């Protein structure tokens, strides 16, 4: 049960919130370029993949 909550929080909600806040702030400032958006997307994907690896390690440990 804990692992399901961990997956939902870590791999879905948190990166979406981070990306949305950063994207919104950049859009409000009018400084969002294509490279900024791709960097945000890349960081979100890396965070997501790191979460999957952590869950895999938790599964292997138990």
Coordinates of N, CA and C in Angstrom, one line a residue:
X1 N 0.8 -1.2 0.0 CA 0.0 0.0 0.0 C 0.9 1.3 0.0
X2 N 1.9 1.2 0.8 CA 2.8 2.4 0.9 C 3.5 2.6 -0.5
X3 N 3.8 1.5 -1.2 CA 4.5 1.7 -2.5 C 3.6 2.3 -3.5
X4 N 2.3 2.0 -3.4 CA 1.4 2.6 -4.4 C 1.3 4.1 -4.1
X5 N 1.1 4.5 -2.8 CA 1.1 5.9 -2.5 C 2.4 6.6 -2.9
X6 N 3.5 5.9 -2.7 CA 4.8 6.5 -3.0 C 4.9 6.7 -4.5
X7 N 4.4 5.7 -5.3 CA 4.5 5.9 -6.8 C 3.6 7.0 -7.2
X8 N 2.4 7.1 -6.7 CA 1.5 8.2 -7.1 C 2.1 9.6 -6.7
X9 N 2.6 9.7 -5.5 CA 3.1 11.0 -5.1 C 4.4 11.4 -5.8
X10 N 5.3 10.4 -5.9 CA 6.7 10.7 -6.3 C 6.7 10.8 -7.9
X11 N 6.0 9.9 -8.5 CA 6.2 9.8 -10.0 C 5.2 10.6 -10.8
X12 N 4.1 11.0 -10.2 CA 3.0 11.7 -10.9 C 2.7 13.1 -10.4
X13 N 2.4 13.2 -9.2 CA 1.9 14.5 -8.7 C 3.0 15.5 -8.5
X14 N 4.1 15.1 -7.9 CA 5.2 16.1 -7.6 C 5.8 16.6 -8.8
X15 N 6.2 15.8 -9.8 CA 6.8 16.4 -11.0 C 5.8 17.3 -11.8
X16 N 4.6 16.9 -11.8 CA 3.6 17.7 -12.5 C 3.5 19.1 -11.8
X17 N 3.4 19.1 -10.5 CA 3.3 20.4 -9.8 C 4.6 21.2 -10.0
X18 N 5.8 20.6 -10.0 CA 7.0 21.3 -10.2 C 7.0 21.9 -11.6
X19 N 6.6 21.1 -12.6 CA 6.6 21.6 -14.0 C 5.6 22.7 -14.2
X20 N 4.4 22.5 -13.6 CA 3.4 23.5 -13.8 C 3.8 24.8 -13.2
X21 N 4.3 24.8 -12.0 CA 4.7 26.1 -11.4 C 5.8 26.8 -12.1
X22 N 6.8 26.0 -12.5 CA 7.9 26.6 -13.3 C 7.5 27.1 -14.6
X23 N 6.6 26.4 -15.3 CA 6.1 26.8 -16.6 C 5.2 28.0 -16.5
X24 N 4.4 28.0 -15.5 CA 3.5 29.2 -15.3 C 4.3 30.4 -14.9
X25 N 5.3 30.3 -14.1 CA 6.2 31.5 -13.7 C 6.9 32.0 -14.9
X26 N 7.4 31.1 -15.8 CA 8.2 31.5 -17.0 C 7.2 32.2 -18.0
X27 N 6.0 31.6 -18.1 CA 5.0 32.2 -19.0 C 4.6 33.6 -18.6
X28 N 4.4 33.8 -17.3 CA 4.0 35.1 -16.7 C 5.1 36.1 -17.0
X29 N 6.3 35.7 -16.8 CA 7.4 36.6 -17.0 C 7.7 36.9 -18.5
X30 N 7.1 36.0 -19.4 CA 7.3 36.2 -20.8 C 8.6 35.8 -21.3
X31 N 9.3 34.9 -20.5 CA 10.7 34.5 -20.8 C 10.8 33.0 -21.2
X32 N 9.6 32.4 -21.5 CA 9.7 31.0 -21.8 C 10.1 30.8 -23.2
X33 N 11.3 30.2 -23.4 CA 11.7 29.9 -24.8 C 11.6 28.4 -25.0
X34 N 11.8 28.0 -26.2 CA 11.7 26.6 -26.5 C 12.7 25.8 -25.7
X35 N 13.9 26.3 -25.5 CA 15.0 25.6 -24.8 C 14.6 25.5 -23.3
X36 N 14.0 26.5 -22.7 CA 13.5 26.4 -21.3 C 12.5 25.4 -21.2
X37 N 11.6 25.3 -22.1 CA 10.5 24.3 -22.0 C 11.1 22.9 -22.1
X38 N 12.0 22.7 -23.0 CA 12.6 21.4 -23.2 C 13.5 21.0 -22.0
X39 N 14.1 21.9 -21.4 CA 14.9 21.6 -20.2 C 13.9 21.2 -19.0
X40 N 12.8 22.0 -18.9 CA 11.8 21.6 -17.9 C 11.3 20.2 -18.1
X41 N 11.0 19.9 -19.4 CA 10.5 18.6 -19.7 C 11.5 17.5 -19.4
X42 N 12.8 17.7 -19.8 CA 13.9 16.8 -19.5 C 14.0 16.5 -18.0
X43 N 14.0 17.6 -17.2 CA 14.2 17.4 -15.8 C 13.0 16.6 -15.2
X44 N 11.8 16.9 -15.7 CA 10.6 16.2 -15.2 C 10.7 14.7 -15.6
X45 N 11.2 14.4 -16.8 CA 11.4 13.0 -17.2 C 12.4 12.3 -16.3
X46 N 13.5 13.0 -16.1 CA 14.6 12.4 -15.2 C 14.1 12.1 -13.8
X47 N 13.3 13.0 -13.3 CA 12.7 12.8 -12.0 C 11.7 11.6 -12.0
X48 N 11.0 11.5 -13.0 CA 10.0 10.4 -13.2 C 10.8 9.1 -13.3
X49 N 11.8 9.0 -14.1 CA 12.6 7.8 -14.2 C 13.3 7.4 -12.9
X50 N 13.8 8.4 -12.2 CA 14.5 8.2 -10.9 C 13.5 7.6 -9.9
X51 N 12.2 8.1 -10.0 CA 11.2 7.5 -9.1 C 10.9 6.1 -9.4
X52 N 10.9 5.7 -10.7 CA 10.7 4.3 -11.1 C 11.8 3.4 -10.6
X53 N 13.0 3.9 -10.7 CA 14.2 3.2 -10.3 C 14.1 3.0 -8.7
X54 N 13.7 4.0 -8.0 CA 13.6 3.9 -6.6 C 12.5 2.9 -6.2
X55 N 11.4 2.9 -6.9 CA 10.4 1.9 -6.6 C 10.9 0.5 -6.9
X56 N 11.6 0.3 -8.0 CA 12.2 -1.0 -8.3 C 13.1 -1.5 -7.2
X57 N 14.0 -0.6 -6.7 CA 14.9 -0.9 -5.7 C 14.1 -1.3 -4.4
X58 N 13.1 -0.6 -4.1 CA 12.2 -0.9 -2.9 C 11.6 -2.3 -3.1
X59 N 11.1 -2.6 -4.3 CA 10.6 -3.9 -4.5 C 11.6 -5.0 -4.4
X60 N 12.8 -4.7 -4.9 CA 13.9 -5.7 -4.8 C 14.3 -5.9 -3.4
X61 N 14.2 -4.9 -2.6 CA 14.7 -5.0 -1.2 C 13.7 -5.7 -0.3
X62 N 12.5 -5.7 -0.6 CA 11.5 -6.4 0.2 C 11.2 -7.8 -0.1

